[in-house]
Coordinates of C-alpha atoms and ligand atoms in Angstrom, one line a residue:
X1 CA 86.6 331.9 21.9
X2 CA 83.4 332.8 19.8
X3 CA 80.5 330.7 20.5
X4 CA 81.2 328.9 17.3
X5 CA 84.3 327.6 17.9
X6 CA 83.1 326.9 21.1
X7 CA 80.4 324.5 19.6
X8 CA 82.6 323.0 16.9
X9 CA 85.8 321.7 20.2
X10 CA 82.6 320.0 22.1
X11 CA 80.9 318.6 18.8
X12 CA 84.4 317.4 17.6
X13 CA 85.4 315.5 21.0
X14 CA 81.4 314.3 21.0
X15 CA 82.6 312.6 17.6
X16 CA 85.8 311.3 18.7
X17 CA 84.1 310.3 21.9
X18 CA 81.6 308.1 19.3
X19 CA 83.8 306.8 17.2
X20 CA 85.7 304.8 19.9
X21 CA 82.5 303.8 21.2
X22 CA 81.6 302.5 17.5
X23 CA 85.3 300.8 17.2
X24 CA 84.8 299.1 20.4
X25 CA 87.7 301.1 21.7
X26 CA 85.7 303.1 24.3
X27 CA 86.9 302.4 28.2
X28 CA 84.1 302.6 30.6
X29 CA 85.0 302.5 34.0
X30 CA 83.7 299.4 36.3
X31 CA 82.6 301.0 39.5
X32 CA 83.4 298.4 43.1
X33 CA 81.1 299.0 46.0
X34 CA 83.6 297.3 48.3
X35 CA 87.7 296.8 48.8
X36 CA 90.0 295.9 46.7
X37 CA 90.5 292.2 47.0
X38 CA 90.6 288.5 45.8
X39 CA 86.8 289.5 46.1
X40 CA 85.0 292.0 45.6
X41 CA 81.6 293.5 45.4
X42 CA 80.8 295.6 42.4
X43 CA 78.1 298.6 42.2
X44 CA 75.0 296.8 41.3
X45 CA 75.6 294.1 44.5
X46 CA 77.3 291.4 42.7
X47 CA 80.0 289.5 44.3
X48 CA 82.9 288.6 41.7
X49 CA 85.9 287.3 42.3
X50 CA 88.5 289.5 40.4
X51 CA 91.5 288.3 38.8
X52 CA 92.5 291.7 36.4
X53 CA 93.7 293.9 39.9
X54 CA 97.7 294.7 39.9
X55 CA 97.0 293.6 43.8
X56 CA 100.3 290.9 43.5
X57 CA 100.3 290.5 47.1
X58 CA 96.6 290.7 48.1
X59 CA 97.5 293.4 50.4
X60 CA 95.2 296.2 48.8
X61 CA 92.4 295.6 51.0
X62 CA 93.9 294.3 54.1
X63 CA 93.0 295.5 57.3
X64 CA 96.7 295.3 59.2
X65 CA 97.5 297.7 55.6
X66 CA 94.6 299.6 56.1
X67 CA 95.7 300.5 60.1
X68 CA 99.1 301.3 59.3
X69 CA 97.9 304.1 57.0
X70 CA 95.5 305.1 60.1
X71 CA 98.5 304.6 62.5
X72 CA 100.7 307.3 60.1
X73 CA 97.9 309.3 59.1
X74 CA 97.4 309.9 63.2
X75 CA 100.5 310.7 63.9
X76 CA 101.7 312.6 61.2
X77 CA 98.3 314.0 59.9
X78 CA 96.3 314.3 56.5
X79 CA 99.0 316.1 54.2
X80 CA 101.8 318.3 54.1
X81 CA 100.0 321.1 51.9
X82 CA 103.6 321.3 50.5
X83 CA 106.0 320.2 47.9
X84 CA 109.2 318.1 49.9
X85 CA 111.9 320.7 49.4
X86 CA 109.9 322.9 50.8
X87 CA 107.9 321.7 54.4
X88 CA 107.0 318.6 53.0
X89 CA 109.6 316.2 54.1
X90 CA 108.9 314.4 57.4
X91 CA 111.0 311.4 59.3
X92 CA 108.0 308.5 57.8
X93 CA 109.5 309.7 54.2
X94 CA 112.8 309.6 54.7
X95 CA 112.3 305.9 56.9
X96 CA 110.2 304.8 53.7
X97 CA 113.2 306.1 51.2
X98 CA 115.9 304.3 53.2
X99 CA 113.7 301.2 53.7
X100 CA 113.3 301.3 49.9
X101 CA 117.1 301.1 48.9
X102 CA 117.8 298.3 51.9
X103 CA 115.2 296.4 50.3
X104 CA 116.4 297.0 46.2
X105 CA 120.1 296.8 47.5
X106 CA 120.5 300.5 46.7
X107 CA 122.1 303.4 48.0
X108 CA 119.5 305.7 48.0
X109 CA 115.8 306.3 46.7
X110 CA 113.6 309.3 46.2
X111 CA 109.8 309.0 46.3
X112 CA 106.9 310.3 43.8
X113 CA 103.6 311.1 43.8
X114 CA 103.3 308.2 40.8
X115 CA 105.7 306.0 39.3
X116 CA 104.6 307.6 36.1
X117 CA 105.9 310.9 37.9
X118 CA 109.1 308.6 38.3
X119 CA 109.9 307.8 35.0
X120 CA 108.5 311.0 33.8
X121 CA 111.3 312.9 36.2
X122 CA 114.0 310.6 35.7
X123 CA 115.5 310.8 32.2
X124 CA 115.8 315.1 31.6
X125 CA 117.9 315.6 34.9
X126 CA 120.8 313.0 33.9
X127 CA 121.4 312.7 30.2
X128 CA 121.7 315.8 27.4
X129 CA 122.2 315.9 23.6
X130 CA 125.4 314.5 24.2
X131 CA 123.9 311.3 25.6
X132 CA 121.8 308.1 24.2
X133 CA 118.8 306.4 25.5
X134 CA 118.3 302.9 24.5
X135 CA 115.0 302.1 25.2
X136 CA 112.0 298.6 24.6
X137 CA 110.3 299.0 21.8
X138 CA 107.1 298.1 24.4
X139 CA 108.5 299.9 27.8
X140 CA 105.6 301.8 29.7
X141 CA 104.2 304.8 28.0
X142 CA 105.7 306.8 31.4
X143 CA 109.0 305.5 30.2
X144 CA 108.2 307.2 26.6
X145 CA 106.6 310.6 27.9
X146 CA 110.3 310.5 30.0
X147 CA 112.4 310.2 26.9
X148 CA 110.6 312.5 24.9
X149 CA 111.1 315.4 27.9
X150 CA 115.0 314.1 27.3
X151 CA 117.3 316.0 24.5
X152 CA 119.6 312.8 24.9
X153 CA 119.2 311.0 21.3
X154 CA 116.6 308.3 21.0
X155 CA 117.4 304.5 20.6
X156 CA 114.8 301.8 20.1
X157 CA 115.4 298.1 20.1
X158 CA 112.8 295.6 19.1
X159 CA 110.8 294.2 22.2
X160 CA 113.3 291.8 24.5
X161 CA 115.4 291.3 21.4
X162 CA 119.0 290.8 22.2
X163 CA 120.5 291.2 18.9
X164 CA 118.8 294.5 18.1
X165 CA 119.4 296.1 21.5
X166 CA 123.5 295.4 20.5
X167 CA 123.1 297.0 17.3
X168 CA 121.5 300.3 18.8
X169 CA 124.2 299.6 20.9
X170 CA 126.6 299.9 18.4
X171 CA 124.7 302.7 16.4
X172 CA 125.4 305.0 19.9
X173 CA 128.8 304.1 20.0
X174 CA 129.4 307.9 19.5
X175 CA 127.5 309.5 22.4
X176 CA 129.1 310.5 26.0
X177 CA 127.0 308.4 28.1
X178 CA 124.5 305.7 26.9
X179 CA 121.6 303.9 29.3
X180 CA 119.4 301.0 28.8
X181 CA 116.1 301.5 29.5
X182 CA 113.4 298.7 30.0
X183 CA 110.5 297.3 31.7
X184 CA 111.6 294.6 33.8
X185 CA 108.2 292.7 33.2
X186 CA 106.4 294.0 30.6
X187 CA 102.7 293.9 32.1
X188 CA 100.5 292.7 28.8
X189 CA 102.6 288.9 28.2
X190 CA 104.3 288.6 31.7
X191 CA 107.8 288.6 29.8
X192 CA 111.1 289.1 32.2
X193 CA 113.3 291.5 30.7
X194 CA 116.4 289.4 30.1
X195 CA 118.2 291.3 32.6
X196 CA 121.6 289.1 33.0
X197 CA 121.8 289.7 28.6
X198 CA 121.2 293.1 29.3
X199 CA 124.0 293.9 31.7
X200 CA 126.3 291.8 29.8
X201 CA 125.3 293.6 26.9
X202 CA 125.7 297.5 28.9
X203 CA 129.3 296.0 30.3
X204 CA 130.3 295.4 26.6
X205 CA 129.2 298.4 25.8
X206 CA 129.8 300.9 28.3
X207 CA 125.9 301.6 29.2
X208 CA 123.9 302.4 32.0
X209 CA 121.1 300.0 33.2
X210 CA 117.7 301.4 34.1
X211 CA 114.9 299.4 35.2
X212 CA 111.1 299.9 35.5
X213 CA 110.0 297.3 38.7
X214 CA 106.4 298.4 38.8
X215 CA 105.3 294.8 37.9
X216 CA 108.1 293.0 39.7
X217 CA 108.7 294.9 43.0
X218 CA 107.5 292.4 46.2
X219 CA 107.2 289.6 44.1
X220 CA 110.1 288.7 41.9
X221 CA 113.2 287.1 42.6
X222 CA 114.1 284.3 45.5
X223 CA 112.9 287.1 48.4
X224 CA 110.9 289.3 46.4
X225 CA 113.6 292.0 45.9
X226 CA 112.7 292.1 41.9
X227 CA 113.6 291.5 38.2
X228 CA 117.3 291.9 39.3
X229 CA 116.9 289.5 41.9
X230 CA 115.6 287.1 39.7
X231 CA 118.3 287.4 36.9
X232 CA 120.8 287.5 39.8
X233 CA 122.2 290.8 39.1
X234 CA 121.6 292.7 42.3
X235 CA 124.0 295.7 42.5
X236 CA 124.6 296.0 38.6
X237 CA 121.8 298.0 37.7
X238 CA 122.3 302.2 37.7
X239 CA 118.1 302.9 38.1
X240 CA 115.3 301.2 39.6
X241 CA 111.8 303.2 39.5
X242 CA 108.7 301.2 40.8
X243 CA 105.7 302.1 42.1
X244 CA 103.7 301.7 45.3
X245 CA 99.9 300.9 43.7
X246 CA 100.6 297.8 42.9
X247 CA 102.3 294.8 44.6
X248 CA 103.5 297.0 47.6
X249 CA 100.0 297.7 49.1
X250 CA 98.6 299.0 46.1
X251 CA 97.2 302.9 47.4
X252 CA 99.5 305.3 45.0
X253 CA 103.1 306.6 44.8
X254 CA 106.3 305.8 42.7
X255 CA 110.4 306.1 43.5
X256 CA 113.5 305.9 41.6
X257 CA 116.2 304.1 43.3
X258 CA 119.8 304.1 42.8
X259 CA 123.3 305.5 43.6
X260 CA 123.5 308.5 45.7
X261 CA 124.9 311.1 42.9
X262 CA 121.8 310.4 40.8
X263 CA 119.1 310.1 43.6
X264 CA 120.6 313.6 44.6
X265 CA 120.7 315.2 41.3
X266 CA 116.9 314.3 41.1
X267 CA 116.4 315.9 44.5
X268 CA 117.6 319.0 42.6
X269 CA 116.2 318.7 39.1
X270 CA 113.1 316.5 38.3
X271 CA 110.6 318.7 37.9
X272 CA 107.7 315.9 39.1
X273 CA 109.6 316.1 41.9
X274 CA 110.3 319.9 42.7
X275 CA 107.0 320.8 41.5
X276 CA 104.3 318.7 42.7
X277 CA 103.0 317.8 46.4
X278 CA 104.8 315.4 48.6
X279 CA 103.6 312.0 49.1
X280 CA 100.5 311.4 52.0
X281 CA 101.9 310.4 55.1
X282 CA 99.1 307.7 55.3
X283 CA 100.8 306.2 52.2
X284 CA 104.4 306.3 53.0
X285 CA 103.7 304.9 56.4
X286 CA 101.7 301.9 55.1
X287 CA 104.2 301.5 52.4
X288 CA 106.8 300.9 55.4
X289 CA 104.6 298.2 57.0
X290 CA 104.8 296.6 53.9
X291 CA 108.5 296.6 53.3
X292 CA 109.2 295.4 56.9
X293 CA 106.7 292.4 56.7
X294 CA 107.9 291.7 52.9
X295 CA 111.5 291.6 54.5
X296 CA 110.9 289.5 57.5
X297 CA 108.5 286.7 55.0
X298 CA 108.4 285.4 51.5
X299 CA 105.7 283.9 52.6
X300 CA 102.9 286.3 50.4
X301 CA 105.2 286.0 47.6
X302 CA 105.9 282.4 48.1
X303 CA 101.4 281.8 47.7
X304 CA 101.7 284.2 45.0
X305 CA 104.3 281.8 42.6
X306 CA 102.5 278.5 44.1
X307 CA 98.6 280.0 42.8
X308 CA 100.3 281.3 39.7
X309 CA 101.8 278.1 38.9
X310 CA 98.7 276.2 39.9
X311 CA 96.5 278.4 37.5
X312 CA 99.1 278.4 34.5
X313 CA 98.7 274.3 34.9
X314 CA 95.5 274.0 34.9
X315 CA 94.2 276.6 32.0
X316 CA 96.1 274.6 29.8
X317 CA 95.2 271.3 31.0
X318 CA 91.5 272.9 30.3
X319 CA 92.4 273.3 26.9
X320 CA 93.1 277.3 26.6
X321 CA 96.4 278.6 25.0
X322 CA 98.5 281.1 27.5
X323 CA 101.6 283.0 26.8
X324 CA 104.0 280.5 28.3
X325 CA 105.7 282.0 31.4
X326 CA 106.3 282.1 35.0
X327 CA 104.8 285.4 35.7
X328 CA 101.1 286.4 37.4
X329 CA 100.1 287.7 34.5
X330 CA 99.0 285.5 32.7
X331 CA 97.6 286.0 29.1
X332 CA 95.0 283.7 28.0
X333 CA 94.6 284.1 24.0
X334 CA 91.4 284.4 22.4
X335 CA 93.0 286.3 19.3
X336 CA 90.1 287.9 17.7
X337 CA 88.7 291.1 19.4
X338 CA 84.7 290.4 19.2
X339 CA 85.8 287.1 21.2
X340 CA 87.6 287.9 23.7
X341 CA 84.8 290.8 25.0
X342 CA 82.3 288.6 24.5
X343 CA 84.2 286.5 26.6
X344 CA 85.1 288.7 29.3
X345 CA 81.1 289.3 29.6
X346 CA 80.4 285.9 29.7
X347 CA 82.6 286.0 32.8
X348 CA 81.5 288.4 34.4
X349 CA 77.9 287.0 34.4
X350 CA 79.6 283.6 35.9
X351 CA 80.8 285.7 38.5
X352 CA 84.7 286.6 37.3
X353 CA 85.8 290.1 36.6
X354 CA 88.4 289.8 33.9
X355 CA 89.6 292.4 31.3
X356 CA 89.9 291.8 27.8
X357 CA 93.1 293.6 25.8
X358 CA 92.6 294.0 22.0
X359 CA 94.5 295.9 19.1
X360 CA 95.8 299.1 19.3
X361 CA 96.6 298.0 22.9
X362 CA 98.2 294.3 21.6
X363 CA 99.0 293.5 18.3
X364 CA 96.1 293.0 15.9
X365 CA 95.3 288.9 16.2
X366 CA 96.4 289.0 19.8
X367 CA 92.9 289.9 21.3
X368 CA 93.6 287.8 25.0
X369 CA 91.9 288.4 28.5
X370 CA 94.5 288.5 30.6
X371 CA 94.4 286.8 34.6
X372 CA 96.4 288.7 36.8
X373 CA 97.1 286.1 39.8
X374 CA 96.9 287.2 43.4
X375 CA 98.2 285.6 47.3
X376 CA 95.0 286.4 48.5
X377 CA 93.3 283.8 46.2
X378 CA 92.3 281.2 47.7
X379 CA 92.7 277.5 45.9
X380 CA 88.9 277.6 45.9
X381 CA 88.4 280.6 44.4
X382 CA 90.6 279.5 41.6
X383 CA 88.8 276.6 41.1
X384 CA 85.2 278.4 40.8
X385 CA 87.4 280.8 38.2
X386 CA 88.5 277.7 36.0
X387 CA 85.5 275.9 36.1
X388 CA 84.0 279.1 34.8
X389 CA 87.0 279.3 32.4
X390 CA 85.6 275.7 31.0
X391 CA 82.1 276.7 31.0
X392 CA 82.6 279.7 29.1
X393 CA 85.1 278.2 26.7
X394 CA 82.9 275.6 25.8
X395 CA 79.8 277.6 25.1
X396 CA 82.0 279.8 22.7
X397 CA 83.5 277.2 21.2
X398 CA 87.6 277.8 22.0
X399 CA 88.3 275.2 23.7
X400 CA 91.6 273.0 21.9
X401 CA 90.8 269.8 24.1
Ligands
LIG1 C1 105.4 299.3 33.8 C2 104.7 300.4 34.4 N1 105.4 301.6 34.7 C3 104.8 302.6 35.3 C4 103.4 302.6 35.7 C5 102.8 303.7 36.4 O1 102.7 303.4 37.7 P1 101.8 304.4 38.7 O2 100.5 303.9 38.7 O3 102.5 304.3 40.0 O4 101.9 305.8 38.1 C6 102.7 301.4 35.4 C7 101.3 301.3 35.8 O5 100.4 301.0 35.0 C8 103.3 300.3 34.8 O6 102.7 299.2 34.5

């Protein structure tokens, strides 16, 4: 490369770089000096309670977490310095794979470095030009980057709309096999995939069901199980991915869950899989703790639904409007862009980390900060974050009461 063109790739991404800074766009990173947790303690000293982590359960920052990482990492060391085909399979991965599929009602599971590795490596193993993905309009960007590594033909149905996804349905009528693909919360409204609609729908039709549980694993359904717990249709859906960084102790890793024939064919194929290092032993060790508490007690998610349904009362009875829901996420609109960061500041200076979402990432309008509920809140903490909720509101203005 000469020096000029040299100059003219770092001037151009200086400009892009200041253009999203002028739009507003620009995503600086907040640095924590402490845990993750209900609390936390960011760089600059300030205590804040935080209510924007994907920490379902609380048990990001928990010390009996924490030790069974210690516990694993001590017996089975730092790393494997190997991909799992290889030397990288030892007896705490295939304990966490198995506890996996008891857990999702499954047959078998096969673990990632990522659930974006997951849905990445999932789609270009099982389906060809012969076949038709069927996918949310609003599914996970991991979920797109999978389909476009796919040759299978591309479907899109408008977001959770029943109608459409029969029409695309109908439109695929033609190819050999044909799989429904969608988030089964979608993680910017809190909306449930209408999973029992969606496996009529795939009955009448022929289809496979795929699910993405990265906001619903732990947490959803009567004992946690999931979305398909929830929409009582354990045992009817073909493919569960989740992911470990979030509800189930929150460090890193993803799987894909499901019957034997495809869990094996993955073994074999998905290149996230065959080609990148296997997953620390710290993690997959902790991960079991987690599964075997989350089996033996609802009690976490149980706290979980009773702060989330707490909170979702009283923000309204404040006077915000929220995307109706049952879900811990829980999107408090503030519609224009401009508001809802100054917002967000004002928050943070009353001592509640939030994050703001505005357009391209929601529709333009849509601007919201949206409150991701937690176990490990405690009813006071929520109370300091809705009285600071009020304040705020009131000195901007947005308050309907
Ligand atoms: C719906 C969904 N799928 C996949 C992912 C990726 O998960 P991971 O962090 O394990 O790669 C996320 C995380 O943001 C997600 O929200």
């Amino acid at each position: 490369m000469s020096n000029q063109a040299k100059s003219t790739f770092y001037s151009g991404l200086q400009q892009t770089l200041d253009q999203l800074r002028e739009q507003g766009l620009y995503k600086p990173e907040r640095v924590l000096a402490s845990r993750q947790g209900a609390e936390v303690v960011s760089e600059d000293g300030r205590k804040l309670i935080n209510m924007c982590a994907n920490n379902y359960l609380g048990l990001s920052g928990q010390e009996w977490v924490a030790q069974a990482s210690i516990d694993a990492t001590e017996q089975y060391g730092y790393g494997l310095s190997s991909v799992r085909f290889i030397c990288g399979t030892q007896t705490v991965h295939k304990q966490l794979e198995q506890a996996i599929s008891t857990f999702l009602g499954t047959e078998d599971t096969i673990l990632y470095a990522a659930a974006f590795d997951a849905n990445g490596g999932v789609f270009e193993p099982l389906f060809d030009e012969n076949d038709a993905i069927i996918s949310d309009a609003l599914n996970h960007a991991s979920i797109i980057d999978g389909i476009r590594l796919c040759k299978a033909a591309r479907f899109r149905y408008a977001h959770n709309d029943m109608a459409d996804l029969e029409q695309q349905l109908q439109a695929a009528a033609d190819k050999r096999h044909k799989i429904i693909v969608t988030d089964g919360v979608f993680s910017m409204d809190g909306t449930i995939a209408q999973l029992d609609k969606i496996v009529e729908l795939a009955e009448k039709y022929g289809a496979l069901v795929m699910i993405d549980e990265c906001h619903a694993s732990g947490f959803m359904g009567k004992t946690g199980r999931g979305t398909h717990e929830h929409h009582n249709v354990v045992g009817k859906i073909d493919i569960i991915t989740g992911t470990l960084g979030k509800a189930l102790g929150g460090a890193m890793g993803g799987f894909t869950s499901g019957r034997k024939e495809v869990i094996d064919m993955l073994r074999q194929k998905s290149r996230p899989y065959l080609f990148s290092n296997t997953l620390a032993p710290s993690i997959a060790g902790a991960s079991l703790a987690v599964l075997e508490r989350l089996s033996s007690s609802t009690e976490l998610r149980d706290r979980l639904h009773e702060n989330t349904a707490y909170f979702r009362k009283e923000i309204e009875r404040i006077g915000f409007t929220i995307k109706p829901g049952t879900h811990p996420v829980v999107p408090v609109m503030l519609f224009e862009a401009p508001v809802a960061q100054k917002f967000a500041a004002r928050m943070y200076e009353l001592g509640v980390l939030l994050s703001g979402f505005f357009y391209p990432v929601v529709p333009m309008g849509q601007a919201r900060v949206r409150v991701q509920l937690s176990a490990a809140h405690t009813r006071e903490q929520l109370e300091t974050v809705l009285k600071a909720f009020e304040q705020a509101g009131r000195e901007l203005g947005l308050l309907k009461n």
